[in-house]
mmCIF file of C-alpha atoms in Angstrom:
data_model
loop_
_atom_site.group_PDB
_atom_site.id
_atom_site.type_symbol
_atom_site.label_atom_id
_atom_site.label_comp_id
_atom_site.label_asym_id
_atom_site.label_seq_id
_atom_site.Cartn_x
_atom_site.Cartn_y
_atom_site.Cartn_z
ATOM 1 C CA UNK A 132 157.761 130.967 107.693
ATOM 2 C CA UNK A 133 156.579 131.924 104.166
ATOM 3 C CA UNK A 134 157.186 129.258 102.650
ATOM 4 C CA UNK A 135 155.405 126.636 105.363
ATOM 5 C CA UNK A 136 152.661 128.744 104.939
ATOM 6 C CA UNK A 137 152.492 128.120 101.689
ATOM 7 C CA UNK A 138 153.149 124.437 102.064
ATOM 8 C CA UNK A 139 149.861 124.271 104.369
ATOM 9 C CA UNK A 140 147.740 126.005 101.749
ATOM 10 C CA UNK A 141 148.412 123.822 98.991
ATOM 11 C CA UNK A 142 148.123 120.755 101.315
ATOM 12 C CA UNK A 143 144.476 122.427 101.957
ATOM 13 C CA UNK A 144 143.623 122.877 98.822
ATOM 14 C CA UNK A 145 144.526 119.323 97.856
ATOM 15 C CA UNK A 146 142.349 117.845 100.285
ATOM 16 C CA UNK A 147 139.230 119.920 98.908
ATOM 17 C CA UNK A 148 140.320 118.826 95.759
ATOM 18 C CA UNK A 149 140.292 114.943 96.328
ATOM 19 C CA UNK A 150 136.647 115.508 98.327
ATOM 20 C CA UNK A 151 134.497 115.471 95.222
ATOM 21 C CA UNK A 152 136.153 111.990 94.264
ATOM 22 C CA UNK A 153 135.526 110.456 97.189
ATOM 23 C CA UNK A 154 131.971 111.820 96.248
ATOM 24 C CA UNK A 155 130.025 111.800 99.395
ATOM 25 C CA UNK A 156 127.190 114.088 97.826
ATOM 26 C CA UNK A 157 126.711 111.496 95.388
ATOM 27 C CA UNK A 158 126.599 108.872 98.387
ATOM 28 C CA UNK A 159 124.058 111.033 100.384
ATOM 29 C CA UNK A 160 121.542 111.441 96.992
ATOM 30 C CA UNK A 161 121.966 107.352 96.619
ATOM 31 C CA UNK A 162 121.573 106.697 100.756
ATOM 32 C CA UNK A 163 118.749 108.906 101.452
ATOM 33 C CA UNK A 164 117.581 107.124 104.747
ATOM 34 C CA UNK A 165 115.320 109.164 107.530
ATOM 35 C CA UNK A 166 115.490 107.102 110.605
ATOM 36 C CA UNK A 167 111.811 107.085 112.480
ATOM 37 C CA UNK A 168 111.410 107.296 115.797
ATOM 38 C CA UNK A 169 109.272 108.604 118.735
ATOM 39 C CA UNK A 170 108.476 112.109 117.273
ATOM 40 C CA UNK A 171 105.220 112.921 115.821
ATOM 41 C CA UNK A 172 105.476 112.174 112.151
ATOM 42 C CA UNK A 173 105.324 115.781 110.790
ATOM 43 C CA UNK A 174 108.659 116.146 111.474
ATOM 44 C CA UNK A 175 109.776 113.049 109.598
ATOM 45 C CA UNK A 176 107.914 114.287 106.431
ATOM 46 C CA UNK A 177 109.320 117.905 106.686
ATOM 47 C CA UNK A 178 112.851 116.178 106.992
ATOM 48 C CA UNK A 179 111.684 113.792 103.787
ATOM 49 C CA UNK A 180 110.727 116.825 102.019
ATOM 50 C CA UNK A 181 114.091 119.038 102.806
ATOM 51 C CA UNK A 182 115.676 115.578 101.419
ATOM 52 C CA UNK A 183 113.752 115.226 98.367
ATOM 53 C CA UNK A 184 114.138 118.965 97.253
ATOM 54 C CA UNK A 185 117.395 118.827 96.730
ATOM 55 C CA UNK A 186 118.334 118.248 92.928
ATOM 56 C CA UNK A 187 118.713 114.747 91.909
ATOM 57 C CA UNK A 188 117.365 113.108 94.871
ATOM 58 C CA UNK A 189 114.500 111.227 93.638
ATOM 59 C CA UNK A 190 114.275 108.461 96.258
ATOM 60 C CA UNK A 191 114.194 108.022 100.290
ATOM 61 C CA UNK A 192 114.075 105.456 102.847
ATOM 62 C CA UNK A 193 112.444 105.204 105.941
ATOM 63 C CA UNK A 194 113.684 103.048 108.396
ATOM 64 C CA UNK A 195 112.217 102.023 111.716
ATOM 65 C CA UNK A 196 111.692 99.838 114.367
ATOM 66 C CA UNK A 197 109.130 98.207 117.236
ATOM 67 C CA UNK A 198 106.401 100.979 118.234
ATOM 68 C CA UNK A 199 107.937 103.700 115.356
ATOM 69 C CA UNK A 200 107.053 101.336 112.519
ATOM 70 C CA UNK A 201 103.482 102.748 113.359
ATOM 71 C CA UNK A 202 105.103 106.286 112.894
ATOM 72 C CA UNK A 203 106.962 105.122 109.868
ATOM 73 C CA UNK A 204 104.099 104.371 107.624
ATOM 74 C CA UNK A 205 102.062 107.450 109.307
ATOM 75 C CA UNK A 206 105.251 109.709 107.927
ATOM 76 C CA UNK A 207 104.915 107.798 103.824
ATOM 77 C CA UNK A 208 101.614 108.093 104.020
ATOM 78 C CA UNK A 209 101.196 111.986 104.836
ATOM 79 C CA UNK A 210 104.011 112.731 103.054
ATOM 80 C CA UNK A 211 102.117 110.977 99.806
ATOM 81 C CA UNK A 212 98.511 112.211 100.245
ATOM 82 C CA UNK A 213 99.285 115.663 101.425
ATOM 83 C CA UNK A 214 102.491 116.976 100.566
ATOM 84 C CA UNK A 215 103.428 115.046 97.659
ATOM 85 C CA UNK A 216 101.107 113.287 95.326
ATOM 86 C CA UNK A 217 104.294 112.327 92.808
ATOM 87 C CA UNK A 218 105.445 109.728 95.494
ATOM 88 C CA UNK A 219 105.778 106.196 95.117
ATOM 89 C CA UNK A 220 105.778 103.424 97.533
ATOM 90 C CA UNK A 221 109.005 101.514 95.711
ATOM 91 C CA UNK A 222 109.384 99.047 98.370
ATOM 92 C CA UNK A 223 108.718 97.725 101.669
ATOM 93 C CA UNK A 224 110.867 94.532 104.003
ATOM 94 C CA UNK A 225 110.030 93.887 107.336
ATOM 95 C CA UNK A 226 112.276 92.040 109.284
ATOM 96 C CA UNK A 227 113.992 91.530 112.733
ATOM 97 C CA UNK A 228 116.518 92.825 114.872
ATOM 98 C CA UNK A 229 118.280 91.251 117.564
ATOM 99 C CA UNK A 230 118.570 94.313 120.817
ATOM 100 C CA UNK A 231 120.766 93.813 123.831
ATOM 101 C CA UNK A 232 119.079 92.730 126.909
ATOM 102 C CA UNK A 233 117.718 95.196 129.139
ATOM 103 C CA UNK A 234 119.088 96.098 132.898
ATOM 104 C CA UNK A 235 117.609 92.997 135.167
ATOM 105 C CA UNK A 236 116.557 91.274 131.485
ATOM 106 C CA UNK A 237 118.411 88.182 130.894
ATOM 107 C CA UNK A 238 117.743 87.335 127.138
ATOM 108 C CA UNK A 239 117.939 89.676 124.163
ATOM 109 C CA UNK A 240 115.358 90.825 122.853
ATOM 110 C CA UNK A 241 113.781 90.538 119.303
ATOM 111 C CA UNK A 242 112.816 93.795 117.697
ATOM 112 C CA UNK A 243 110.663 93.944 114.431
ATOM 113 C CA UNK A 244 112.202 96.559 112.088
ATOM 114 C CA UNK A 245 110.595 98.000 108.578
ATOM 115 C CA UNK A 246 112.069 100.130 105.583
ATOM 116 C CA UNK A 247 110.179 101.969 103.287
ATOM 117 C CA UNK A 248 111.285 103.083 100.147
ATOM 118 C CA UNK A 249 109.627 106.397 98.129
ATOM 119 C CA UNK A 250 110.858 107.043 95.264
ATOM 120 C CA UNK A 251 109.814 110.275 93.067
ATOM 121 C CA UNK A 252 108.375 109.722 89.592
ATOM 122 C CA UNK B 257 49.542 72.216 106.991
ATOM 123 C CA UNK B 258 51.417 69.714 105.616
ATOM 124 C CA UNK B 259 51.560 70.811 102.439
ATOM 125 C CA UNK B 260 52.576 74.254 103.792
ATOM 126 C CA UNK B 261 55.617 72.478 105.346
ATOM 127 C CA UNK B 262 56.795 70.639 102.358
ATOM 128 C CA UNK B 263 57.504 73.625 100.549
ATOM 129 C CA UNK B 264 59.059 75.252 103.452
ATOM 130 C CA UNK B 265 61.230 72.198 103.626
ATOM 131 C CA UNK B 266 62.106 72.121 99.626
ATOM 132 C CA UNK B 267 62.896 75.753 100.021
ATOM 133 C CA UNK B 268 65.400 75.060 102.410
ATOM 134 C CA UNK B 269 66.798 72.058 100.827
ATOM 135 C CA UNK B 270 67.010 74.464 97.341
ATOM 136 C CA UNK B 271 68.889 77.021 99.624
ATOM 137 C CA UNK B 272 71.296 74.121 100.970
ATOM 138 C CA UNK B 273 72.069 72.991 97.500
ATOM 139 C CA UNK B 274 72.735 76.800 96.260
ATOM 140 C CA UNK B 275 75.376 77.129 98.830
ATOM 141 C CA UNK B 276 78.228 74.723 97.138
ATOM 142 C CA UNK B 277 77.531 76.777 94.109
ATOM 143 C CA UNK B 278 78.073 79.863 95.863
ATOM 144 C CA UNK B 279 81.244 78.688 97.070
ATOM 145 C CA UNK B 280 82.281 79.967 100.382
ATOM 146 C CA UNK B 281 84.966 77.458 101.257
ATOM 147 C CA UNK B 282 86.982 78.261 98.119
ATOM 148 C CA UNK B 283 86.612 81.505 98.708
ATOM 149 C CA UNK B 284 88.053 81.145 102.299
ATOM 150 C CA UNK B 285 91.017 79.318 100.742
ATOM 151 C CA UNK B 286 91.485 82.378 98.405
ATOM 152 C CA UNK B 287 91.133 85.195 100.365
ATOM 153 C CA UNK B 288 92.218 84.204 103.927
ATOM 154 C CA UNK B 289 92.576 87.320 105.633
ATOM 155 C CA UNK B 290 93.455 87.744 109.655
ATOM 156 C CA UNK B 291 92.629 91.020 110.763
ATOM 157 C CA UNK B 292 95.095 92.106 113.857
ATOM 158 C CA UNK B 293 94.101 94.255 116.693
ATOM 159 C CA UNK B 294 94.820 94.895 119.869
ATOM 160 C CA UNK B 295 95.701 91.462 121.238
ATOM 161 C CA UNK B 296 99.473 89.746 121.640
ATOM 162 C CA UNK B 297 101.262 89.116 118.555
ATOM 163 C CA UNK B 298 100.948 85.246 119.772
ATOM 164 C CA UNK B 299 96.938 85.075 119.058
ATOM 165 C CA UNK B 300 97.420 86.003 115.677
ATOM 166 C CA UNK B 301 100.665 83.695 115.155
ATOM 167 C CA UNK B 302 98.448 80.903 116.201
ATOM 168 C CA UNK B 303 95.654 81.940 114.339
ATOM 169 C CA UNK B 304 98.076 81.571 111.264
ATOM 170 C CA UNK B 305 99.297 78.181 111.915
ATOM 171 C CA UNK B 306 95.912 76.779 112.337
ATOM 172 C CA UNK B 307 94.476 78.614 108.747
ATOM 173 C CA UNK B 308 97.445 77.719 106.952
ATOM 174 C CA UNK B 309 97.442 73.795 108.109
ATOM 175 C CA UNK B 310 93.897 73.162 106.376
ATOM 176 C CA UNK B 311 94.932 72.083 102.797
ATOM 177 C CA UNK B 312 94.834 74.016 99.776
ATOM 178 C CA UNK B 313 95.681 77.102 102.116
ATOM 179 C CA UNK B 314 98.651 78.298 100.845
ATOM 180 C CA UNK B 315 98.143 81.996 100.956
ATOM 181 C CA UNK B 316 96.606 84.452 104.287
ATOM 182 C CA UNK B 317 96.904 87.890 104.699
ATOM 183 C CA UNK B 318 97.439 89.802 107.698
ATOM 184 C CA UNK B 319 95.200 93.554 107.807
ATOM 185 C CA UNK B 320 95.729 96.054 110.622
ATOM 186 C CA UNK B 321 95.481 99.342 111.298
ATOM 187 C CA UNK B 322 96.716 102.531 113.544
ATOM 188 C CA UNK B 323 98.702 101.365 116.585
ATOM 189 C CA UNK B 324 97.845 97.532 115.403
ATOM 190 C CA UNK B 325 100.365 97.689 112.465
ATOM 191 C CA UNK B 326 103.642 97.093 115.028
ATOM 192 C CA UNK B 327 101.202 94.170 116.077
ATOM 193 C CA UNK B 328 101.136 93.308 112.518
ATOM 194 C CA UNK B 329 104.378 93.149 111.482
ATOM 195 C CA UNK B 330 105.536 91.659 114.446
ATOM 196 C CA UNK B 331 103.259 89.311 113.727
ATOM 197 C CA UNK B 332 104.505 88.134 110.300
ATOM 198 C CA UNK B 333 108.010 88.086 111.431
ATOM 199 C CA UNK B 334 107.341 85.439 114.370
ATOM 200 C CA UNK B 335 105.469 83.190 112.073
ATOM 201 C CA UNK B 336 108.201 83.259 109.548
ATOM 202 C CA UNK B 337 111.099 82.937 112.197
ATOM 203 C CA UNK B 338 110.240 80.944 114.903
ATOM 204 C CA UNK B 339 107.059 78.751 113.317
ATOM 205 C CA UNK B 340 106.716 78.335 109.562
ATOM 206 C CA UNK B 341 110.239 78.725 108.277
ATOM 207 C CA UNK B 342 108.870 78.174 105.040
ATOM 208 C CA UNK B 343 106.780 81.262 104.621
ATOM 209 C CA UNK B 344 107.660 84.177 102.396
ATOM 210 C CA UNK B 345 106.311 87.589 102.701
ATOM 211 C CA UNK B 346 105.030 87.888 98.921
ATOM 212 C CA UNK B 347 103.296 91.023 99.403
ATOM 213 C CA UNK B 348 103.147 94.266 101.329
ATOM 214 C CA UNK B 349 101.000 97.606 100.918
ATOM 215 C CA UNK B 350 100.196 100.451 102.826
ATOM 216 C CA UNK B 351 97.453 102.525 102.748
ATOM 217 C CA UNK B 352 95.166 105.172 104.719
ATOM 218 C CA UNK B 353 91.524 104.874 105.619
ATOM 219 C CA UNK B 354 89.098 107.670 106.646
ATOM 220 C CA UNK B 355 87.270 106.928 110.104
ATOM 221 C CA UNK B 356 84.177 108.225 111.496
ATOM 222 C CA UNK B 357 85.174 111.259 113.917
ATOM 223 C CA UNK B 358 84.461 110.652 117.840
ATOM 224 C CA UNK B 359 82.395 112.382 120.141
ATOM 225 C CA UNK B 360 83.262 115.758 121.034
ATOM 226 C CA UNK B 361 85.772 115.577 117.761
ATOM 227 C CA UNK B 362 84.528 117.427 114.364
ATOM 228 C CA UNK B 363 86.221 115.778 111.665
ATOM 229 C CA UNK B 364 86.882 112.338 110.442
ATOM 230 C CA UNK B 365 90.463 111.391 111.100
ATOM 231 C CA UNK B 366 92.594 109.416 108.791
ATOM 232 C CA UNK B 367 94.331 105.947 109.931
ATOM 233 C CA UNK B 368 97.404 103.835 108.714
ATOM 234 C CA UNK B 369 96.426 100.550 107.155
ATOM 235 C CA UNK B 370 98.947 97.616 106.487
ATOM 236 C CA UNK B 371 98.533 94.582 104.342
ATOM 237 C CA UNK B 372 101.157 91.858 104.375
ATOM 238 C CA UNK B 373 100.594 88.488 102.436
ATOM 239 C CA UNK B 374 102.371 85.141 103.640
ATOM 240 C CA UNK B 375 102.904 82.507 100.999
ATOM 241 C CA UNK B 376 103.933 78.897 101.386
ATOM 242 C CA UNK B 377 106.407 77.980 99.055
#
């Protein structure tokens, strides 16, 4: 019994060991995307400010799509004039999605989607 | 009388002549702007094709604001897709603008703005 307990801990600890390599912190500070949708936009530029605090995160992207792309630029645009004046617009593509067909809807439908990318200086 | 009348008329040929120099048709080719609103993507789509078939008119921007920029976008992306498979989006910004506050409201509220820029290739 001793001994399998001791088997499981290093097994444990091996696992926490080989996290960091597969490095997803690094991944999240790289992939920093805020997905926009029917909220009011404060609380997409309170979560873009809990994103960009963190150390070494220095850029974010919004995505969105049909009636939130309104939203989306709402959310870069407070976030830059208000909150943080040090924010860039990096980039911006527009482009188009392809959504299943509704209930009674016989065609898919064609969604226009946007990303915006801030990045801090 | 008639002398009175001659000048008027030399005025107005003077004016006629100014025009050209003043250039509003290459200025129309330069800056063609469509400003979206509250209509169907469709009306602006069309109004695209038919700016960008005069010659010379390589270039048109679409403005909108608020709610309109969905509109916008969706806009750009049928033209490109279904119509003019040659276009590129060269350009896009964002931006805010301060509006006059409505009745019974006491300050001016701010609005989205969206500029994307179609080029021919």
């Amino acid at each position: 019994m001793a001994e399998e307990k001791e088997e499981k801990k290093l097994t444990e600890e091996t696992v926490k060991e080989e996290k960091p390599e597969k490095a997803p912190r690094t991944q999240k500070v790289k992939e920093n995307i805020v997905f926009v949708g029917s909220k009011p936009p404060m609380s997409y530029v309170l979560a873009i400010i809990t994103s960009l605090s963190a150390p070494n995160a220095k850029e974010i992207t919004l995505k969105a799509r049909g009636r939130a792309i309104t939203t989306a630029v709402d959310t870069a645009e407070i976030t830059r004039r208000r909150f943080m004046k040090d924010l860039k617009v990096s980039k911006i593509a527009i482009g188009t999605e392809e959504m299943p067909a509704r209930e009674g809807e016989n065609r898919a439908r064609m969604v226009s989607t946007i990303e915006i990318m801030l990045t801090r200086e």
